[in-house]
mmCIF file of C-alpha atoms in Angstrom:
data_model
loop_
_atom_site.group_PDB
_atom_site.id
_atom_site.type_symbol
_atom_site.label_atom_id
_atom_site.label_comp_id
_atom_site.label_asym_id
_atom_site.label_seq_id
_atom_site.Cartn_x
_atom_site.Cartn_y
_atom_site.Cartn_z
ATOM 1 C CA UNK A 283 10.531 17.076 -11.905
ATOM 2 C CA UNK A 284 13.255 14.284 -12.195
ATOM 3 C CA UNK A 285 14.537 13.036 -8.851
ATOM 4 C CA UNK A 286 18.048 13.709 -7.678
ATOM 5 C CA UNK A 287 20.949 11.382 -8.990
ATOM 6 C CA UNK A 288 22.970 9.768 -5.986
ATOM 7 C CA UNK A 289 25.392 7.087 -7.393
ATOM 8 C CA UNK A 290 23.418 7.413 -10.286
ATOM 9 C CA UNK A 291 26.070 4.980 -12.287
ATOM 10 C CA UNK A 292 26.763 2.556 -9.709
ATOM 11 C CA UNK A 293 24.845 -0.158 -8.004
ATOM 12 C CA UNK A 294 26.279 0.737 -4.501
ATOM 13 C CA UNK A 295 24.134 2.667 -2.146
ATOM 14 C CA UNK A 296 25.314 5.680 -0.187
ATOM 15 C CA UNK A 297 24.723 5.641 3.649
ATOM 16 C CA UNK A 298 22.111 8.101 2.948
ATOM 17 C CA UNK A 299 20.450 5.958 0.602
ATOM 18 C CA UNK A 300 20.672 2.816 2.949
ATOM 19 C CA UNK A 301 18.921 4.760 5.651
ATOM 20 C CA UNK A 302 16.317 6.084 3.456
ATOM 21 C CA UNK A 303 15.197 2.592 2.300
ATOM 22 C CA UNK A 304 15.644 1.196 5.799
ATOM 23 C CA UNK A 305 13.467 3.735 7.368
ATOM 24 C CA UNK A 306 10.650 3.754 4.874
ATOM 25 C CA UNK A 307 10.472 -0.212 4.609
ATOM 26 C CA UNK A 308 10.565 -0.285 8.460
ATOM 27 C CA UNK A 309 7.944 2.377 8.629
ATOM 28 C CA UNK A 310 5.531 0.539 5.946
ATOM 29 C CA UNK A 311 6.270 -2.739 7.849
ATOM 30 C CA UNK A 312 4.983 -1.365 11.382
ATOM 31 C CA UNK A 313 2.405 0.576 9.920
ATOM 32 C CA UNK A 314 0.838 -2.625 8.147
ATOM 33 C CA UNK A 315 1.351 -4.543 11.428
ATOM 34 C CA UNK A 316 -0.595 -2.139 13.326
ATOM 35 C CA UNK A 317 -3.304 -1.854 10.907
ATOM 36 C CA UNK A 318 -3.524 -5.694 10.270
ATOM 37 C CA UNK A 319 -3.779 -6.378 14.278
ATOM 38 C CA UNK A 320 -7.564 -5.253 13.683
ATOM 39 C CA UNK A 321 -7.959 -8.332 11.414
ATOM 40 C CA UNK A 322 -6.445 -11.037 13.993
ATOM 41 C CA UNK A 323 -8.233 -9.257 17.025
ATOM 42 C CA UNK A 324 -11.577 -8.719 15.196
ATOM 43 C CA UNK A 325 -13.246 -12.310 16.441
ATOM 44 C CA UNK A 326 -12.443 -11.611 19.896
ATOM 45 C CA UNK A 327 -13.440 -8.078 19.689
ATOM 46 C CA UNK A 328 -17.143 -9.137 18.510
ATOM 47 C CA UNK A 329 -17.366 -11.687 21.208
ATOM 48 C CA UNK A 330 -16.177 -9.492 23.987
ATOM 49 C CA UNK A 331 -18.065 -6.225 23.109
ATOM 50 C CA UNK A 332 -21.202 -7.996 21.676
ATOM 51 C CA UNK A 333 -20.631 -6.425 18.264
ATOM 52 C CA UNK A 334 -22.989 -7.001 15.107
ATOM 53 C CA UNK A 335 -21.541 -7.892 11.902
ATOM 54 C CA UNK A 336 -22.459 -4.350 10.486
ATOM 55 C CA UNK A 337 -20.726 -2.574 13.467
ATOM 56 C CA UNK A 338 -17.658 -4.811 13.286
ATOM 57 C CA UNK A 339 -17.249 -4.405 9.419
ATOM 58 C CA UNK A 340 -17.597 -0.856 9.737
ATOM 59 C CA UNK A 341 -14.428 -0.436 11.714
ATOM 60 C CA UNK A 342 -12.432 -1.425 8.651
ATOM 61 C CA UNK A 343 -14.296 0.911 6.726
ATOM 62 C CA UNK A 344 -13.683 3.930 9.036
ATOM 63 C CA UNK A 345 -10.107 3.191 8.988
ATOM 64 C CA UNK A 346 -9.932 3.247 5.104
ATOM 65 C CA UNK A 347 -11.906 6.736 5.351
ATOM 66 C CA UNK A 348 -9.135 7.948 7.897
ATOM 67 C CA UNK A 349 -6.319 6.780 5.620
ATOM 68 C CA UNK A 350 -7.956 8.869 2.720
ATOM 69 C CA UNK A 351 -8.333 12.120 5.127
ATOM 70 C CA UNK A 352 -4.885 11.430 6.533
ATOM 71 C CA UNK A 353 -3.203 10.948 2.999
ATOM 72 C CA UNK A 354 -4.732 14.173 1.744
ATOM 73 C CA UNK A 355 -3.779 16.145 4.769
ATOM 74 C CA UNK A 356 -0.279 14.889 5.597
ATOM 75 C CA UNK A 357 0.530 14.787 1.485
ATOM 76 C CA UNK A 358 0.111 18.594 1.492
ATOM 77 C CA UNK A 359 1.814 19.111 4.873
ATOM 78 C CA UNK A 360 4.902 16.764 3.578
ATOM 79 C CA UNK A 361 4.883 18.757 0.451
ATOM 80 C CA UNK A 362 4.935 22.315 2.042
ATOM 81 C CA UNK A 363 6.865 21.862 5.178
ATOM 82 C CA UNK A 364 9.343 18.822 4.690
ATOM 83 C CA UNK A 365 9.022 15.004 4.261
ATOM 84 C CA UNK A 366 11.014 13.771 7.159
ATOM 85 C CA UNK A 367 9.281 15.583 9.789
ATOM 86 C CA UNK A 368 5.902 14.709 8.247
ATOM 87 C CA UNK A 369 7.013 11.083 8.070
ATOM 88 C CA UNK A 370 7.674 10.977 11.641
ATOM 89 C CA UNK A 371 4.629 12.805 12.744
ATOM 90 C CA UNK A 372 2.604 10.156 10.745
ATOM 91 C CA UNK A 373 4.303 7.468 12.527
ATOM 92 C CA UNK A 374 3.490 8.692 15.786
ATOM 93 C CA UNK A 375 -0.114 9.128 15.101
ATOM 94 C CA UNK A 376 -1.071 5.645 13.729
ATOM 95 C CA UNK A 377 1.174 4.205 16.909
ATOM 96 C CA UNK A 378 -0.416 5.980 19.500
ATOM 97 C CA UNK A 379 -3.968 5.740 18.056
ATOM 98 C CA UNK A 380 -3.372 1.833 17.999
ATOM 99 C CA UNK A 381 -1.738 1.463 21.545
ATOM 100 C CA UNK A 382 -4.938 3.429 22.817
ATOM 101 C CA UNK A 383 -7.184 0.709 21.608
ATOM 102 C CA UNK A 384 -5.742 -1.401 24.755
ATOM 103 C CA UNK A 385 -8.102 0.828 26.584
ATOM 104 C CA UNK A 386 -11.075 0.492 24.259
ATOM 105 C CA UNK A 387 -14.150 -0.802 25.421
ATOM 106 C CA UNK A 388 -17.027 0.726 23.598
ATOM 107 C CA UNK A 389 -17.782 0.803 19.885
ATOM 108 C CA UNK A 390 -17.745 4.675 19.491
ATOM 109 C CA UNK A 391 -14.105 5.093 20.795
ATOM 110 C CA UNK A 392 -13.096 2.421 18.720
ATOM 111 C CA UNK A 393 -14.219 4.225 15.688
ATOM 112 C CA UNK A 394 -12.343 7.264 16.739
ATOM 113 C CA UNK A 395 -9.368 5.582 17.384
ATOM 114 C CA UNK A 396 -9.371 3.525 14.069
ATOM 115 C CA UNK A 397 -10.031 6.733 12.063
ATOM 116 C CA UNK A 398 -6.913 8.343 13.968
ATOM 117 C CA UNK A 399 -4.799 5.382 13.166
ATOM 118 C CA UNK A 400 -5.931 5.456 9.520
ATOM 119 C CA UNK A 401 -4.941 9.257 9.277
ATOM 120 C CA UNK A 402 -1.439 8.489 10.523
ATOM 121 C CA UNK A 403 -1.150 5.214 8.268
ATOM 122 C CA UNK A 404 -2.340 6.943 5.218
ATOM 123 C CA UNK A 405 -0.385 10.014 5.682
ATOM 124 C CA UNK A 406 2.964 7.973 5.882
ATOM 125 C CA UNK A 407 2.685 6.221 2.414
ATOM 126 C CA UNK A 408 3.006 9.101 0.206
ATOM 127 C CA UNK A 409 5.993 11.025 2.183
ATOM 128 C CA UNK A 410 7.563 7.769 2.161
ATOM 129 C CA UNK A 411 7.503 7.080 -1.256
ATOM 130 C CA UNK A 412 8.357 10.631 -2.144
ATOM 131 C CA UNK A 413 11.439 10.490 -0.155
ATOM 132 C CA UNK A 414 12.473 7.276 -2.017
ATOM 133 C CA UNK A 415 11.898 9.028 -5.335
ATOM 134 C CA UNK A 416 14.203 11.810 -4.397
ATOM 135 C CA UNK A 417 16.975 9.956 -3.004
ATOM 136 C CA UNK A 418 17.397 7.525 -5.865
ATOM 137 C CA UNK A 419 18.041 7.537 -9.875
ATOM 138 C CA UNK A 420 14.901 7.413 -11.705
ATOM 139 C CA UNK A 421 15.922 4.090 -13.214
ATOM 140 C CA UNK A 422 16.171 2.659 -9.721
ATOM 141 C CA UNK A 423 12.889 3.817 -8.329
ATOM 142 C CA UNK A 424 10.740 1.011 -9.283
ATOM 143 C CA UNK A 425 13.029 -1.410 -7.455
ATOM 144 C CA UNK A 426 13.365 0.746 -4.443
ATOM 145 C CA UNK A 427 9.797 1.450 -4.112
ATOM 146 C CA UNK A 428 8.956 -2.399 -4.355
ATOM 147 C CA UNK A 429 11.537 -3.115 -1.514
ATOM 148 C CA UNK A 430 9.577 -0.803 0.404
ATOM 149 C CA UNK A 431 6.264 -2.187 -0.315
ATOM 150 C CA UNK A 432 7.764 -5.872 0.830
ATOM 151 C CA UNK A 433 8.334 -4.312 4.401
ATOM 152 C CA UNK A 434 4.363 -4.108 4.290
ATOM 153 C CA UNK A 435 4.523 -7.764 3.889
ATOM 154 C CA UNK A 436 6.680 -8.335 6.733
ATOM 155 C CA UNK A 437 4.576 -6.179 8.830
ATOM 156 C CA UNK A 438 1.704 -8.970 8.014
ATOM 157 C CA UNK A 439 3.736 -11.757 9.089
ATOM 158 C CA UNK A 440 4.763 -9.641 12.760
ATOM 159 C CA UNK A 441 1.104 -9.017 13.194
ATOM 160 C CA UNK A 442 0.112 -12.779 12.591
ATOM 161 C CA UNK A 443 2.994 -13.998 15.160
ATOM 162 C CA UNK A 444 2.081 -11.155 17.766
ATOM 163 C CA UNK A 445 -1.394 -12.057 17.505
ATOM 164 C CA UNK A 446 -0.893 -15.695 18.181
ATOM 165 C CA UNK A 447 1.600 -15.266 21.264
ATOM 166 C CA UNK A 448 -0.588 -12.457 22.533
ATOM 167 C CA UNK A 449 -4.260 -12.885 22.239
ATOM 168 C CA UNK A 450 -4.527 -16.450 23.897
ATOM 169 C CA UNK A 451 -2.655 -15.199 26.963
ATOM 170 C CA UNK A 452 -3.524 -11.335 27.411
ATOM 171 C CA UNK A 453 -6.543 -10.975 25.217
ATOM 172 C CA UNK A 454 -6.950 -8.614 22.147
ATOM 173 C CA UNK A 455 -6.373 -5.414 24.426
ATOM 174 C CA UNK A 456 -2.982 -6.488 25.076
ATOM 175 C CA UNK A 457 -2.267 -6.898 21.430
ATOM 176 C CA UNK A 458 -2.670 -3.446 20.520
ATOM 177 C CA UNK A 459 -0.253 -2.273 22.989
ATOM 178 C CA UNK A 460 2.593 -3.329 20.862
ATOM 179 C CA UNK A 461 1.287 -0.299 18.586
ATOM 180 C CA UNK A 462 3.789 1.722 20.463
ATOM 181 C CA UNK A 463 6.673 -0.052 19.000
ATOM 182 C CA UNK A 464 6.713 2.224 15.728
ATOM 183 C CA UNK A 465 7.601 5.129 18.097
ATOM 184 C CA UNK A 466 11.172 3.887 18.410
ATOM 185 C CA UNK A 467 11.526 4.309 14.706
ATOM 186 C CA UNK A 468 10.810 7.908 14.929
ATOM 187 C CA UNK A 469 14.175 8.407 16.689
ATOM 188 C CA UNK A 470 16.080 6.867 13.842
ATOM 189 C CA UNK A 471 14.141 8.597 11.173
ATOM 190 C CA UNK A 472 14.805 12.045 12.783
ATOM 191 C CA UNK A 473 18.540 11.240 13.775
ATOM 192 C CA UNK A 474 19.573 9.701 10.390
ATOM 193 C CA UNK A 475 17.574 11.346 7.376
ATOM 194 C CA UNK A 476 17.356 14.834 6.070
ATOM 195 C CA UNK A 477 15.378 16.741 3.474
ATOM 196 C CA UNK A 478 16.448 15.610 0.021
ATOM 197 C CA UNK A 479 18.197 18.136 -2.188
ATOM 198 C CA UNK A 480 15.233 17.828 -4.903
ATOM 199 C CA UNK A 481 12.615 19.241 -2.033
ATOM 200 C CA UNK A 482 15.036 21.692 -0.788
ATOM 201 C CA UNK A 483 15.678 23.120 -4.143
ATOM 202 C CA UNK A 484 11.973 22.906 -4.912
ATOM 203 C CA UNK A 485 11.134 25.178 -1.801
ATOM 204 C CA UNK A 486 13.791 27.603 -2.948
ATOM 205 C CA UNK A 487 12.045 28.062 -6.432
ATOM 206 C CA UNK A 488 8.395 27.703 -5.333
ATOM 207 C CA UNK A 489 6.081 30.342 -6.583
ATOM 208 C CA UNK A 490 2.732 29.062 -5.734
ATOM 209 C CA UNK A 491 0.898 27.317 -2.686
ATOM 210 C CA UNK A 492 0.740 23.750 -2.513
ATOM 211 C CA UNK A 493 -2.673 23.288 -2.823
ATOM 212 C CA UNK A 494 -2.856 25.379 -6.155
ATOM 213 C CA UNK A 495 0.112 23.276 -7.430
ATOM 214 C CA UNK A 496 -2.035 19.991 -6.831
ATOM 215 C CA UNK A 497 -4.716 21.527 -8.696
ATOM 216 C CA UNK A 498 -2.526 22.521 -11.622
ATOM 217 C CA UNK A 499 -0.686 19.201 -12.028
ATOM 218 C CA UNK A 500 -3.403 16.847 -11.119
ATOM 219 C CA UNK A 501 -6.932 18.256 -12.334
ATOM 220 C CA UNK A 502 -6.222 21.520 -14.415
ATOM 221 C CA UNK A 503 -7.163 20.326 -17.596
ATOM 222 C CA UNK A 504 -9.275 17.465 -18.841
ATOM 223 C CA UNK A 505 -6.293 15.398 -19.966
ATOM 224 C CA UNK A 506 -4.449 15.848 -16.766
ATOM 225 C CA UNK A 507 -7.421 14.961 -14.733
ATOM 226 C CA UNK A 508 -8.030 11.965 -16.826
ATOM 227 C CA UNK A 509 -4.448 10.705 -16.050
ATOM 228 C CA UNK A 510 -4.998 11.418 -12.362
ATOM 229 C CA UNK A 511 -8.257 9.612 -12.484
ATOM 230 C CA UNK A 512 -7.090 6.636 -14.500
ATOM 231 C CA UNK A 513 -4.476 6.221 -11.827
ATOM 232 C CA UNK A 514 -7.138 5.956 -9.379
ATOM 233 C CA UNK A 515 -8.902 3.342 -11.136
ATOM 234 C CA UNK A 516 -5.798 1.114 -11.308
ATOM 235 C CA UNK A 517 -5.067 1.835 -7.687
ATOM 236 C CA UNK A 518 -8.496 0.598 -6.988
ATOM 237 C CA UNK A 519 -8.362 -2.427 -8.838
ATOM 238 C CA UNK A 520 -4.982 -3.134 -7.108
ATOM 239 C CA UNK A 521 -6.512 -2.708 -3.467
ATOM 240 C CA UNK A 522 -9.943 -4.247 -4.524
ATOM 241 C CA UNK A 523 -8.245 -7.567 -5.795
ATOM 242 C CA UNK A 524 -5.881 -7.696 -2.720
ATOM 243 C CA UNK A 525 -8.539 -7.364 0.072
ATOM 244 C CA UNK A 526 -10.706 -9.579 -2.213
ATOM 245 C CA UNK A 527 -8.340 -12.295 -2.630
ATOM 246 C CA UNK A 528 -6.703 -12.084 1.089
ATOM 247 C CA UNK A 529 -10.026 -11.927 2.753
ATOM 248 C CA UNK A 530 -12.056 -14.412 1.032
ATOM 249 C CA UNK A 531 -9.954 -16.896 -0.871
ATOM 250 C CA UNK A 532 -9.416 -19.353 2.151
ATOM 251 C CA UNK A 533 -13.390 -19.199 2.969
ATOM 252 C CA UNK A 534 -13.949 -19.657 -0.736
ATOM 253 C CA UNK A 535 -11.372 -22.696 -1.026
ATOM 254 C CA UNK A 536 -13.072 -24.123 2.102
ATOM 255 C CA UNK A 537 -16.669 -23.861 1.224
ATOM 256 C CA UNK A 538 -16.308 -24.703 -2.464
ATOM 257 C CA UNK A 539 -13.746 -27.171 -2.637
ATOM 258 C CA UNK A 540 -13.527 -28.627 0.583
ATOM 259 C CA UNK A 541 -10.081 -27.958 1.720
ATOM 260 C CA UNK A 542 -9.713 -26.899 5.172
ATOM 261 C CA UNK A 543 -6.614 -24.308 5.143
ATOM 262 C CA UNK A 544 -8.718 -21.044 6.564
ATOM 263 C CA UNK A 545 -6.619 -19.474 9.134
ATOM 264 C CA UNK A 546 -3.451 -21.701 8.123
ATOM 265 C CA UNK A 547 -0.215 -19.787 8.853
ATOM 266 C CA UNK A 548 1.195 -21.958 5.811
ATOM 267 C CA UNK A 549 -1.357 -20.174 3.682
ATOM 268 C CA UNK A 550 -0.258 -16.579 4.754
ATOM 269 C CA UNK A 551 3.514 -17.271 4.734
ATOM 270 C CA UNK A 552 3.260 -19.047 1.216
ATOM 271 C CA UNK A 553 1.146 -16.153 -0.237
ATOM 272 C CA UNK A 554 3.358 -13.539 1.014
ATOM 273 C CA UNK A 555 6.332 -15.019 -0.177
ATOM 274 C CA UNK A 556 4.863 -14.981 -3.569
ATOM 275 C CA UNK A 557 3.863 -11.224 -3.074
ATOM 276 C CA UNK A 558 7.303 -10.242 -2.256
ATOM 277 C CA UNK A 559 8.878 -12.139 -4.914
ATOM 278 C CA UNK A 560 6.477 -10.601 -7.119
ATOM 279 C CA UNK A 561 7.311 -7.182 -5.952
ATOM 280 C CA UNK A 562 10.753 -7.354 -6.604
ATOM 281 C CA UNK A 563 10.405 -8.854 -10.013
ATOM 282 C CA UNK A 564 7.935 -6.133 -10.892
ATOM 283 C CA UNK A 565 10.152 -3.481 -9.706
ATOM 284 C CA UNK A 566 13.077 -4.822 -11.889
ATOM 285 C CA UNK A 567 10.952 -5.252 -14.984
ATOM 286 C CA UNK A 568 9.341 -1.595 -14.571
ATOM 287 C CA UNK A 569 13.009 -0.041 -14.295
ATOM 288 C CA UNK A 570 14.188 -1.773 -17.381
ATOM 289 C CA UNK A 571 11.481 -1.966 -19.798
ATOM 290 C CA UNK A 572 8.994 0.517 -18.651
ATOM 291 C CA UNK A 573 5.555 0.491 -16.794
ATOM 292 C CA UNK A 574 3.583 -0.086 -19.835
ATOM 293 C CA UNK A 575 5.172 -3.543 -20.255
ATOM 294 C CA UNK A 576 5.662 -4.156 -16.285
ATOM 295 C CA UNK A 577 1.828 -3.534 -15.901
ATOM 296 C CA UNK A 578 0.682 -5.272 -18.823
ATOM 297 C CA UNK A 579 2.234 -8.480 -18.114
ATOM 298 C CA UNK A 580 1.183 -8.598 -14.377
ATOM 299 C CA UNK A 581 -2.611 -7.274 -15.202
ATOM 300 C CA UNK A 582 -3.106 -9.654 -17.735
ATOM 301 C CA UNK A 583 -1.195 -12.617 -15.723
ATOM 302 C CA UNK A 584 -3.810 -11.543 -12.694
ATOM 303 C CA UNK A 585 -6.529 -11.658 -14.794
ATOM 304 C CA UNK A 586 -5.754 -15.137 -16.011
ATOM 305 C CA UNK A 587 -4.037 -16.692 -12.659
ATOM 306 C CA UNK A 588 -7.261 -16.067 -10.553
ATOM 307 C CA UNK A 589 -9.146 -18.897 -12.536
ATOM 308 C CA UNK A 590 -6.267 -21.331 -11.394
ATOM 309 C CA UNK A 591 -7.957 -21.221 -7.944
ATOM 310 C CA UNK A 592 -10.774 -23.805 -9.240
ATOM 311 C CA UNK A 593 -7.685 -26.025 -9.859
ATOM 312 C CA UNK A 594 -7.092 -26.567 -6.412
ATOM 313 C CA UNK A 595 -7.619 -30.038 -5.244
ATOM 314 C CA UNK A 596 -5.055 -30.424 -2.371
ATOM 315 C CA UNK A 597 -3.371 -28.256 0.262
ATOM 316 C CA UNK A 598 -0.186 -28.257 -1.419
ATOM 317 C CA UNK A 599 -1.694 -27.104 -4.937
ATOM 318 C CA UNK A 600 -3.785 -24.578 -3.124
ATOM 319 C CA UNK A 601 -0.474 -23.011 -1.333
ATOM 320 C CA UNK A 602 1.088 -23.024 -4.670
ATOM 321 C CA UNK A 603 -1.551 -21.288 -6.457
ATOM 322 C CA UNK A 604 -1.742 -18.752 -3.691
ATOM 323 C CA UNK A 605 1.701 -18.075 -4.324
ATOM 324 C CA UNK A 606 1.460 -17.673 -8.133
ATOM 325 C CA UNK A 607 -1.807 -15.381 -7.722
ATOM 326 C CA UNK A 608 -0.139 -13.451 -4.915
ATOM 327 C CA UNK A 609 3.036 -12.841 -7.184
ATOM 328 C CA UNK A 610 1.159 -11.295 -9.889
ATOM 329 C CA UNK A 611 -1.921 -9.647 -8.154
ATOM 330 C CA UNK A 612 0.173 -8.088 -5.503
ATOM 331 C CA UNK A 613 3.611 -7.786 -7.139
ATOM 332 C CA UNK A 614 2.467 -4.399 -8.761
ATOM 333 C CA UNK A 615 1.693 -2.374 -5.461
ATOM 334 C CA UNK A 616 5.400 -0.926 -5.185
ATOM 335 C CA UNK A 617 5.180 -0.061 -8.724
ATOM 336 C CA UNK A 618 2.015 2.818 -8.118
ATOM 337 C CA UNK A 619 4.592 4.895 -6.213
ATOM 338 C CA UNK A 620 7.181 4.669 -8.572
ATOM 339 C CA UNK A 621 5.111 5.795 -11.638
ATOM 340 C CA UNK A 622 3.327 8.485 -9.587
ATOM 341 C CA UNK A 623 6.402 9.703 -8.228
ATOM 342 C CA UNK A 624 7.934 10.004 -11.891
ATOM 343 C CA UNK A 625 4.725 11.645 -13.436
ATOM 344 C CA UNK A 626 4.142 14.550 -10.828
ATOM 345 C CA UNK A 627 6.753 16.961 -9.726
ATOM 346 C CA UNK A 628 8.493 17.546 -6.526
ATOM 347 C CA UNK A 629 6.224 20.244 -5.260
ATOM 348 C CA UNK A 630 3.111 17.784 -4.909
ATOM 349 C CA UNK A 631 4.922 14.359 -5.021
ATOM 350 C CA UNK A 632 3.757 13.319 -1.430
ATOM 351 C CA UNK A 633 0.298 14.689 -2.183
ATOM 352 C CA UNK A 634 -0.030 13.016 -5.552
ATOM 353 C CA UNK A 635 0.924 9.516 -4.051
ATOM 354 C CA UNK A 636 -1.426 9.926 -1.135
ATOM 355 C CA UNK A 637 -4.363 11.057 -2.765
ATOM 356 C CA UNK A 638 -4.386 8.363 -5.862
ATOM 357 C CA UNK A 639 -3.144 5.332 -3.581
ATOM 358 C CA UNK A 640 -5.771 6.283 -0.646
ATOM 359 C CA UNK A 641 -8.789 6.849 -3.006
ATOM 360 C CA UNK A 642 -7.818 3.185 -4.064
ATOM 361 C CA UNK A 643 -7.925 2.250 -0.464
ATOM 362 C CA UNK A 644 -11.261 3.696 0.179
ATOM 363 C CA UNK A 645 -13.024 2.678 -2.830
ATOM 364 C CA UNK A 646 -10.938 -0.876 -3.419
ATOM 365 C CA UNK A 647 -11.741 -1.772 0.304
ATOM 366 C CA UNK A 648 -15.182 -2.461 -0.278
ATOM 367 C CA UNK A 649 -14.607 -5.292 -2.792
ATOM 368 C CA UNK A 650 -14.801 -7.847 0.209
ATOM 369 C CA UNK A 651 -18.539 -6.649 0.474
ATOM 370 C CA UNK A 652 -19.105 -7.084 -3.349
ATOM 371 C CA UNK A 653 -17.508 -10.763 -3.172
ATOM 372 C CA UNK A 654 -19.381 -11.628 -0.359
ATOM 373 C CA UNK A 655 -22.611 -10.712 -2.085
ATOM 374 C CA UNK A 656 -21.584 -12.736 -5.220
ATOM 375 C CA UNK A 657 -20.616 -15.800 -3.052
ATOM 376 C CA UNK A 658 -24.179 -15.852 -1.670
ATOM 377 C CA UNK A 659 -25.821 -15.761 -5.085
ATOM 378 C CA UNK A 660 -23.180 -17.318 -7.586
ATOM 379 C CA UNK A 661 -20.369 -20.023 -8.081
ATOM 380 C CA UNK A 662 -17.029 -19.569 -7.714
ATOM 381 C CA UNK A 663 -16.439 -19.061 -11.158
ATOM 382 C CA UNK A 664 -18.309 -16.072 -11.275
ATOM 383 C CA UNK A 665 -16.736 -14.571 -8.353
ATOM 384 C CA UNK A 666 -13.127 -15.277 -10.147
ATOM 385 C CA UNK A 667 -14.715 -13.780 -13.347
ATOM 386 C CA UNK A 668 -15.517 -10.587 -11.376
ATOM 387 C CA UNK A 669 -11.931 -10.129 -10.320
ATOM 388 C CA UNK A 670 -10.604 -10.849 -13.836
ATOM 389 C CA UNK A 671 -12.812 -8.266 -15.249
ATOM 390 C CA UNK A 672 -11.395 -5.764 -12.704
ATOM 391 C CA UNK A 673 -7.677 -6.462 -13.677
ATOM 392 C CA UNK A 674 -8.860 -6.025 -17.324
ATOM 393 C CA UNK A 675 -10.522 -2.931 -16.561
ATOM 394 C CA UNK A 676 -7.289 -1.514 -15.099
ATOM 395 C CA UNK A 677 -5.154 -3.164 -18.193
ATOM 396 C CA UNK A 678 -7.358 -1.060 -20.643
ATOM 397 C CA UNK A 679 -7.228 1.994 -18.459
ATOM 398 C CA UNK A 680 -3.354 1.697 -18.402
ATOM 399 C CA UNK A 681 -3.183 1.584 -22.175
ATOM 400 C CA UNK A 682 -5.041 5.014 -22.536
ATOM 401 C CA UNK A 683 -2.789 6.766 -20.121
ATOM 402 C CA UNK A 684 -0.084 8.929 -22.002
ATOM 403 C CA UNK A 685 1.993 9.643 -19.114
ATOM 404 C CA UNK A 686 2.763 5.963 -18.860
ATOM 405 C CA UNK A 687 3.696 5.619 -22.351
ATOM 406 C CA UNK A 688 5.950 8.604 -22.199
ATOM 407 C CA UNK A 689 7.780 7.030 -19.060
ATOM 408 C CA UNK A 690 7.993 3.791 -20.788
ATOM 409 C CA UNK A 691 9.801 5.520 -24.313
ATOM 410 C CA UNK A 692 12.216 7.344 -21.953
ATOM 411 C CA UNK A 693 13.193 3.915 -19.888
ATOM 412 C CA UNK A 694 16.858 2.898 -20.721
#
């Protein structure tokens, strides 16, 4: 169940480890860039295709459902046939599905292409995390998965820059053509990455099918099932907080506090910098002190920090608060991959990561709808109390998971 040890007692990385973290980080960056093209192109698509609010909102939901389906499918494929090949296949799928949006002129085709893009994007995550977990010592996994997660934030910045440069000149169709860029990455992945020793050894001693192993290690008893479902609750809160804050916070502040920062590049940069610093900090705390302390600190801080948004009375204070909230609320994201990879064995590591995280995406993505309803009927304080309650639910769930207690006890 433990990962292979490469340079266990040194801080230097081997050439293979460097290619592993570079490839996975780049893959997550390009995947998030492709996914976020939709956010920046949405207003243009609505105007061009005369979409209703409901039809437009369904595009994102269908993408999340595709992620869940792709996560399960490619998790199983990655655990059965190999991580590296599967990782490159998922990149191809979301790249070509995104690029095909350049010729999409009806909502039915858009739904189909976004579902396919979601399949590729959802499949990539767990396979990439499994490669990292099997390439580094267990006390490095938290930091390394967090570094890979920062790649996703870089992808968000790239999407914003590309949208600002391309949409005014070539329209939203032209933006999606950039979706082909990740295909270049697959060349380097297949050229420089090989299957990990842990995966090869697991295949040699495998005595049961991957699907049966998933059931055995994730749902075979009430105790095991509770751990898996508890982690799903935590990832659901993680995604709910992220989408809830990032989609609505600028609008909330503009509406409630009269600060005109909606759509500001400064807002996005400050928040992403806070998130990235939070990820690095969380990964180091997790590796050194264990997951219970790391998640405990960040979940309680997130529950408290969301209320500081009500204290913003200037653009500068809002940017600082956005960075702090981002630091805690999204700093945890890379830690889930590290924890899941240590709780579940090599045989199902890709599948476990994909199922748990993509269930969180599919359910947590609806937080934007819930917050929108709350905004229509209640005050900003009630909206923040809703988010705070979610983090407290995650904190309480975390304390009840015996697997996290055991990991914390074995941390150096």
